[in-house]
CSV table of C-alpha atoms in Angstrom, one decimal:
chain,number,residue,atom,x,y,z
A,1,MET,CA,-8.2,-0.3,-13.7
A,2,ILE,CA,-5.8,-3.2,-13.8
A,3,ASP,CA,-4.1,-1.7,-16.8
A,4,THR,CA,-3.5,1.5,-14.7
A,5,ILE,CA,-2.0,-0.7,-11.9
A,6,LEU,CA,0.3,-2.4,-14.5
A,7,LYS,CA,1.3,0.8,-16.3
A,8,ARG,CA,2.1,2.8,-13.2
A,9,SER,CA,5.8,3.5,-12.8
A,10,SER,CA,7.9,6.0,-10.9
A,11,VAL,CA,8.1,9.4,-12.7
A,12,ARG,CA,11.0,11.6,-11.7
A,13,ARG,CA,11.0,14.3,-14.3
A,14,TYR,CA,8.2,16.8,-14.7
A,15,THR,CA,7.0,19.5,-17.0
A,16,ASP,CA,5.9,22.9,-15.7
A,17,GLU,CA,2.2,22.1,-16.4
A,18,GLU,CA,0.0,22.9,-13.5
A,19,ILE,CA,-1.9,20.2,-11.6
A,20,SER,CA,-5.5,21.5,-11.1
A,21,ARG,CA,-7.0,21.9,-7.7
A,22,GLU,CA,-9.7,19.4,-8.8
A,23,ASN,CA,-7.2,16.7,-9.8
A,24,LEU,CA,-5.2,17.3,-6.6
A,25,ASP,CA,-8.4,16.8,-4.6
A,26,LYS,CA,-9.2,13.6,-6.4
A,27,ILE,CA,-5.7,12.3,-5.7
A,28,ILE,CA,-6.0,13.1,-2.0
A,29,ARG,CA,-9.4,11.5,-1.7
A,30,ALA,CA,-7.9,8.3,-3.1
A,31,GLY,CA,-5.4,8.4,-0.2
A,32,PHE,CA,-8.2,8.6,2.3
A,33,ALA,CA,-9.9,5.5,0.8
A,34,ALA,CA,-7.2,3.0,1.8
A,35,PRO,CA,-8.0,0.4,4.4
A,36,THR,CA,-6.4,0.8,7.8
A,37,SER,CA,-5.7,-1.5,10.7
A,38,HIS,CA,-8.7,-1.4,13.1
A,39,ASN,CA,-10.1,1.4,11.0
A,40,SER,CA,-7.6,3.7,12.7
A,41,ARG,CA,-7.2,6.2,9.8
A,42,PRO,CA,-4.0,7.5,11.3
A,43,TRP,CA,-3.0,9.6,8.2
A,44,HIS,CA,-2.3,13.3,7.6
A,45,PHE,CA,-1.5,14.6,4.2
A,46,ILE,CA,0.7,17.7,3.8
A,47,ILE,CA,0.4,19.2,0.4
A,48,LEU,CA,3.4,21.2,-0.8
A,49,ASP,CA,3.1,23.8,-3.5
A,50,ASP,CA,5.4,26.5,-2.1
A,51,LYS,CA,8.3,26.6,-4.5
A,52,GLU,CA,10.8,27.8,-2.0
A,53,LEU,CA,9.9,25.1,0.5
A,54,MET,CA,9.9,22.4,-2.2
A,55,LYS,CA,13.4,23.6,-3.3
A,56,ASN,CA,14.6,23.4,0.3
A,57,VAL,CA,13.2,19.9,0.9
A,58,GLY,CA,14.3,18.6,-2.5
A,59,GLN,CA,17.9,19.9,-2.2
A,60,ASN,CA,18.3,18.4,1.2
A,61,MET,CA,16.6,15.0,0.8
A,62,GLU,CA,18.6,12.1,-0.5
A,63,TYR,CA,17.3,10.3,-3.6
A,64,ALA,CA,14.5,12.9,-3.8
A,65,HIS,CA,16.0,16.0,-5.4
A,66,MET,CA,13.2,16.0,-8.0
A,67,ILE,CA,10.8,17.3,-5.3
A,68,GLU,CA,12.3,20.7,-6.3
A,69,PHE,CA,11.1,20.3,-9.8
A,70,ALA,CA,7.7,18.8,-9.2
A,71,ASN,CA,4.5,20.8,-9.5
A,72,LYS,CA,3.2,19.7,-6.2
A,73,ALA,CA,4.2,17.1,-3.6
A,74,ILE,CA,2.3,15.3,-0.9
A,75,ILE,CA,3.9,14.2,2.4
A,76,VAL,CA,2.1,11.2,3.7
A,77,CYS,CA,2.3,11.2,7.5
A,78,ALA,CA,0.6,9.5,10.4
A,79,ASP,CA,-0.4,10.3,13.9
A,80,VAL,CA,1.4,7.3,15.3
A,81,THR,CA,-0.6,7.3,18.5
A,82,LEU,CA,-3.6,6.1,16.5
A,83,ALA,CA,-1.8,3.0,15.1
A,84,PRO,CA,1.6,2.6,16.9
A,85,GLU,CA,2.5,-0.7,15.2
A,86,CYS,CA,0.6,-0.4,11.9
A,87,TRP,CA,0.7,3.2,10.8
A,88,MET,CA,3.4,2.5,8.2
A,89,LEU,CA,1.3,-0.2,6.6
A,90,ASP,CA,-1.8,2.0,6.6
A,91,CYS,CA,0.1,4.9,5.1
A,92,SER,CA,1.8,2.6,2.5
A,93,ALA,CA,-1.7,1.6,1.3
A,94,ALA,CA,-2.7,5.2,1.2
A,95,SER,CA,0.5,6.1,-0.7
A,96,GLU,CA,-0.2,3.4,-3.3
A,97,ASN,CA,-3.7,4.8,-3.8
A,98,ILE,CA,-2.2,8.2,-4.4
A,99,LEU,CA,0.3,6.9,-6.9
A,100,LEU,CA,-2.5,5.0,-8.8
A,101,ALA,CA,-5.0,8.0,-8.7
A,102,ALA,CA,-2.2,10.2,-10.2
A,103,GLU,CA,-1.4,7.7,-12.9
A,104,SER,CA,-5.1,7.4,-13.8
A,105,LEU,CA,-5.2,11.2,-14.3
A,106,GLY,CA,-2.1,11.2,-16.5
A,107,ILE,CA,0.0,12.7,-13.7
A,108,GLY,CA,3.4,11.3,-12.8
A,109,ALA,CA,4.4,10.5,-9.3
A,110,CYS,CA,7.1,8.7,-7.3
A,111,TRP,CA,7.3,7.3,-3.7
A,112,THR,CA,10.3,8.8,-2.1
A,113,ALA,CA,11.0,7.2,1.2
A,114,VAL,CA,11.4,9.1,4.5
A,115,TYR,CA,10.6,6.3,6.9
A,116,PRO,CA,12.5,4.3,8.2
A,117,TYR,CA,15.4,6.7,7.8
A,118,LYS,CA,15.7,9.0,10.8
A,119,HIS,CA,18.0,11.4,9.0
A,120,ARG,CA,15.4,11.9,6.3
A,121,GLU,CA,12.7,12.5,8.9
A,122,GLU,CA,15.0,15.2,10.4
A,123,VAL,CA,15.2,16.9,7.0
A,124,VAL,CA,11.4,17.1,6.8
A,125,LYS,CA,11.1,18.4,10.3
A,126,LYS,CA,13.8,21.1,9.6
A,127,PHE,CA,11.6,22.7,7.0
A,128,ILE,CA,8.1,21.6,8.2
A,129,PRO,CA,7.9,21.4,12.0
A,130,LEU,CA,5.9,18.4,13.1
A,131,PRO,CA,4.5,17.4,16.5
A,132,GLU,CA,6.3,14.5,18.2
A,133,ASN,CA,3.4,12.1,17.4
A,134,ILE,CA,3.4,12.8,13.6
A,135,LYS,CA,5.8,10.7,11.5
A,136,PRO,CA,6.3,11.1,7.8
A,137,LEU,CA,6.3,7.9,5.7
A,138,CYS,CA,7.1,9.3,2.3
A,139,ILE,CA,7.0,12.3,0.0
A,140,ILE,CA,5.3,11.9,-3.3
A,141,PRO,CA,6.2,14.5,-5.9
A,142,LEU,CA,3.6,15.1,-8.5
A,143,GLY,CA,3.8,16.5,-12.1
A,144,TYR,CA,3.0,15.8,-15.7
A,145,ALA,CA,5.7,13.4,-17.0
A,146,GLY,CA,8.7,15.1,-18.6
A,147,LYS,CA,9.7,11.9,-20.5
A,148,PRO,CA,8.1,8.7,-21.4
A,149,ALA,CA,7.6,6.2,-18.5
A,150,ASN,CA,9.8,3.2,-18.2
A,151,ILE,CA,7.3,0.4,-17.4
A,152,LYS,CA,8.8,-2.7,-15.8
A,153,ASP,CA,7.2,-6.1,-16.0
A,154,LYS,CA,8.0,-7.4,-12.5
A,155,TYR,CA,6.0,-10.6,-12.7
A,156,ASP,CA,7.9,-13.6,-11.5
A,157,SER,CA,6.2,-17.0,-11.4
A,158,THR,CA,8.8,-18.4,-9.0
A,159,ARG,CA,7.3,-16.1,-6.3
A,160,ILE,CA,3.9,-17.7,-6.7
A,161,HIS,CA,3.1,-20.7,-4.5
A,162,TYR,CA,0.0,-22.9,-4.1
A,163,ASN,CA,-1.1,-24.1,-0.7
A,164,LYS,CA,2.4,-24.5,0.5
A,165,PHE,CA,5.7,-22.6,0.2
A,166,ASN,CA,8.2,-24.2,-2.2
A,167,TRP,CA,11.8,-24.1,-1.1
B,1,MET,CA,-10.1,4.0,-11.7
B,2,ILE,CA,-10.5,6.5,-8.9
B,3,ASP,CA,-14.1,5.4,-8.5
B,4,THR,CA,-12.8,1.9,-7.9
B,5,ILE,CA,-10.4,3.2,-5.3
B,6,LEU,CA,-13.3,5.1,-3.6
B,7,LYS,CA,-15.8,2.2,-3.8
B,8,ARG,CA,-13.4,-0.5,-2.5
B,9,SER,CA,-14.4,-1.8,0.9
B,10,SER,CA,-13.6,-4.9,3.0
B,11,VAL,CA,-15.8,-7.8,2.0
B,12,ARG,CA,-16.1,-10.5,4.6
B,13,ARG,CA,-19.0,-12.7,3.3
B,14,TYR,CA,-18.8,-14.6,0.1
B,15,THR,CA,-20.9,-16.7,-2.3
B,16,ASP,CA,-19.7,-20.1,-3.5
B,17,GLU,CA,-19.1,-18.7,-7.0
B,18,GLU,CA,-15.7,-19.8,-8.4
B,19,ILE,CA,-13.0,-17.2,-9.1
B,20,SER,CA,-11.6,-18.1,-12.5
B,21,ARG,CA,-7.9,-18.8,-13.0
B,22,GLU,CA,-7.8,-15.9,-15.4
B,23,ASN,CA,-9.1,-13.4,-12.8
B,24,LEU,CA,-6.8,-14.8,-10.1
B,25,ASP,CA,-3.9,-14.3,-12.4
B,26,LYS,CA,-4.9,-10.7,-13.1
B,27,ILE,CA,-5.1,-10.1,-9.3
B,28,ILE,CA,-1.7,-11.6,-8.7
B,29,ARG,CA,-0.1,-9.6,-11.5
B,30,ALA,CA,-1.4,-6.4,-9.9
B,31,GLY,CA,0.4,-7.4,-6.7
B,32,PHE,CA,3.7,-7.7,-8.6
B,33,ALA,CA,3.2,-4.2,-10.1
B,34,ALA,CA,3.6,-2.3,-6.8
B,35,PRO,CA,6.6,-0.1,-6.2
B,36,THR,CA,9.3,-1.4,-3.8
B,37,SER,CA,12.1,0.2,-1.9
B,38,HIS,CA,15.3,0.1,-3.9
B,39,ASN,CA,13.4,-2.1,-6.4
B,40,SER,CA,13.9,-5.0,-4.1
B,41,ARG,CA,10.7,-6.8,-5.0
B,42,PRO,CA,10.8,-8.9,-1.8
B,43,TRP,CA,7.4,-10.5,-2.2
B,44,HIS,CA,6.1,-14.0,-2.4
B,45,PHE,CA,2.4,-14.8,-2.9
B,46,ILE,CA,0.9,-18.0,-1.6
B,47,ILE,CA,-2.4,-18.8,-3.1
B,48,LEU,CA,-4.8,-20.9,-1.0
B,49,ASP,CA,-7.5,-23.0,-2.7
B,50,ASP,CA,-7.3,-26.1,-0.6
B,51,LYS,CA,-10.6,-26.1,1.4
B,52,GLU,CA,-9.2,-28.1,4.3
B,53,LEU,CA,-6.2,-25.8,4.6
B,54,MET,CA,-8.4,-22.7,4.4
B,55,LYS,CA,-10.6,-24.1,7.1
B,56,ASN,CA,-7.7,-24.8,9.4
B,57,VAL,CA,-6.2,-21.4,8.8
B,58,GLY,CA,-9.5,-19.6,9.1
B,59,GLN,CA,-10.7,-21.4,12.3
B,60,ASN,CA,-7.4,-20.6,14.0
B,61,MET,CA,-6.7,-17.0,12.9
B,62,GLU,CA,-8.2,-14.2,15.0
B,63,TYR,CA,-10.4,-11.7,13.1
B,64,ALA,CA,-10.0,-13.8,10.0
B,65,HIS,CA,-12.4,-16.7,10.3
B,66,MET,CA,-13.9,-15.8,6.9
B,67,ILE,CA,-10.9,-17.3,5.2
B,68,GLU,CA,-12.7,-20.6,5.7
B,69,PHE,CA,-15.6,-19.4,3.6
B,70,ALA,CA,-13.7,-17.6,0.9
B,71,ASN,CA,-13.2,-19.1,-2.6
B,72,LYS,CA,-9.5,-18.4,-2.6
B,73,ALA,CA,-7.0,-16.6,-0.4
B,74,ILE,CA,-3.6,-15.0,-1.0
B,75,ILE,CA,-1.0,-14.8,1.7
B,76,VAL,CA,1.3,-11.9,0.9
B,77,CYS,CA,4.7,-12.6,2.3
B,78,ALA,CA,8.2,-11.3,1.9
B,79,ASP,CA,11.8,-12.6,1.8
B,80,VAL,CA,12.9,-10.2,4.6
B,81,THR,CA,16.5,-10.5,3.7
B,82,LEU,CA,15.8,-8.6,0.4
B,83,ALA,CA,14.3,-5.6,2.3
B,84,PRO,CA,14.9,-5.9,6.0
B,85,GLU,CA,13.5,-2.6,7.0
B,86,CYS,CA,11.0,-1.9,4.2
B,87,TRP,CA,9.4,-5.3,3.3
B,88,MET,CA,6.2,-4.4,5.2
B,89,LEU,CA,5.8,-1.2,3.2
B,90,ASP,CA,6.5,-3.0,-0.1
B,91,CYS,CA,4.0,-5.8,0.7
B,92,SER,CA,1.4,-3.2,1.9
B,93,ALA,CA,1.5,-1.5,-1.5
B,94,ALA,CA,1.3,-4.9,-3.2
B,95,SER,CA,-1.7,-5.9,-1.0
B,96,GLU,CA,-3.5,-2.7,-1.8
B,97,ASN,CA,-3.0,-3.4,-5.5
B,98,ILE,CA,-4.5,-6.9,-4.9
B,99,LEU,CA,-7.5,-5.4,-3.1
B,100,LEU,CA,-8.1,-2.9,-5.9
B,101,ALA,CA,-7.6,-5.4,-8.8
B,102,ALA,CA,-10.2,-7.7,-7.1
B,103,GLU,CA,-12.6,-4.8,-6.6
B,104,SER,CA,-12.3,-3.9,-10.3
B,105,LEU,CA,-13.2,-7.4,-11.3
B,106,GLY,CA,-16.3,-7.4,-9.0
B,107,ILE,CA,-14.5,-9.7,-6.5
B,108,GLY,CA,-14.7,-9.0,-2.8
B,109,ALA,CA,-11.5,-9.0,-0.7
B,110,CYS,CA,-10.3,-8.1,2.8
B,111,TRP,CA,-6.9,-7.4,4.3
B,112,THR,CA,-6.6,-9.6,7.4
B,113,ALA,CA,-3.4,-8.7,9.3
B,114,VAL,CA,-0.8,-11.2,10.2
B,115,TYR,CA,2.2,-8.9,10.8
B,116,PRO,CA,3.0,-7.4,13.3
B,117,TYR,CA,1.3,-10.1,15.5
B,118,LYS,CA,3.7,-12.9,16.3
B,119,HIS,CA,1.0,-15.3,17.4
B,120,ARG,CA,-0.8,-14.9,14.0
B,121,GLU,CA,2.5,-15.6,12.2
B,122,GLU,CA,2.7,-18.8,14.2
B,123,VAL,CA,-0.8,-19.9,13.1
B,124,VAL,CA,0.3,-19.4,9.4
B,125,LYS,CA,3.5,-21.4,10.0
B,126,LYS,CA,1.6,-24.2,11.8
B,127,PHE,CA,-0.3,-25.0,8.6
B,128,ILE,CA,2.1,-23.6,6.0
B,129,PRO,CA,5.7,-24.2,6.9
B,130,LEU,CA,7.8,-21.2,5.9
B,131,PRO,CA,11.6,-20.7,5.8
B,132,GLU,CA,13.0,-18.4,8.6
B,133,ASN,CA,13.5,-15.5,6.1
B,134,ILE,CA,9.9,-15.5,4.9
B,135,LYS,CA,7.4,-13.4,6.8
B,136,PRO,CA,3.7,-13.1,6.1
B,137,LEU,CA,2.2,-9.6,6.1
B,138,CYS,CA,-1.4,-10.4,5.6
B,139,ILE,CA,-3.9,-12.9,4.3
B,140,ILE,CA,-6.4,-11.7,1.7
B,141,PRO,CA,-9.5,-13.9,1.3
B,142,LEU,CA,-11.2,-13.5,-2.1
B,143,GLY,CA,-14.8,-14.2,-3.1
B,144,TYR,CA,-17.8,-12.8,-4.8
B,145,ALA,CA,-19.6,-10.6,-2.3
B,146,GLY,CA,-22.3,-12.3,-0.3
B,147,LYS,CA,-23.9,-9.1,0.7
B,148,PRO,CA,-23.8,-5.5,-0.5
B,149,ALA,CA,-20.7,-3.6,0.4
B,150,ASN,CA,-20.7,-1.0,3.2
B,151,ILE,CA,-18.8,1.9,1.6
B,152,LYS,CA,-17.3,4.4,4.0
B,153,ASP,CA,-16.5,8.0,3.2
B,154,LYS,CA,-13.3,8.5,5.2
B,155,TYR,CA,-12.4,11.9,3.8
B,156,ASP,CA,-11.5,14.3,6.6
B,157,SER,CA,-10.4,17.8,5.6
B,158,THR,CA,-8.8,18.4,9.1
B,159,ARG,CA,-6.1,15.9,8.0
B,160,ILE,CA,-5.1,17.9,5.0
B,161,HIS,CA,-2.4,20.6,5.5
B,162,TYR,CA,-0.7,23.1,3.1
B,163,ASN,CA,3.0,23.7,3.3
B,164,LYS,CA,3.0,23.4,7.1
B,165,PHE,CA,1.5,21.1,9.7
B,166,ASN,CA,-1.4,22.9,11.6
B,167,TRP,CA,-1.6,22.0,15.2
């Protein structure tokens, strides 16, 4: 498990191999298993597999063009009325679960940010109308990796402190 | 791996069993492996094992009194100058990695929120002085579980949508 956490990296190029319904279901279930503030569970998950829609979103979303070439994508959203101040934390934990579940199944994924960028939210809403109370946090394209992962070791002992902050 | 994600739950009662340095190191390394916006890696991790300090923080922090009785605790913080708008997302993903790594080692943990509550941040800073640019997201007490976990199935098919939002 910890190996999977350490090995996970952003995958931005994908093969055409199909992600099975069963694996997609496992990935989504991982999202639902994240902790949430006051157990508010504010999340909604929009699964994209319509190629025309993915092309439109990908071509118009900055830093996320690879959505067009992914096999599937998941938009992690929240009903912000359920957790007005914490929905972005709750959905971040759910998104990390999704990334890790995908990695554990050999499926590549990448967190592409929508929040906190208003113009990116507008791109989502142009192609996928959303109620006022539903905010997208990120879009996670999914696909089998088209090239070997570039695993970074981000450990930095200067960021670890004991019982007080050293500065 | 996915089983670990699904099994993870908040553990609030702990035995006195010591968490080894080796396991603590694995848990912290998992935190560092999370994705961050623009690869900003804004995080700092403050490890608490001073019992007097943990008692002070626990007795003064709302909804987080169990910190006093944990074997260790980790305060997940950020240098907000490195990711002014996204540090709370980055640190949420790191926190989820910490919770999952602990679970995979048989160690109980619980996300206790500091952010976005200003008065909780003041409690942290009263006992652990922090520079102006360092903000705590949460405190994660760690310990071997003192009672069986209460695993919730939070799956809800009404929160899953396909290519459009149903409302």
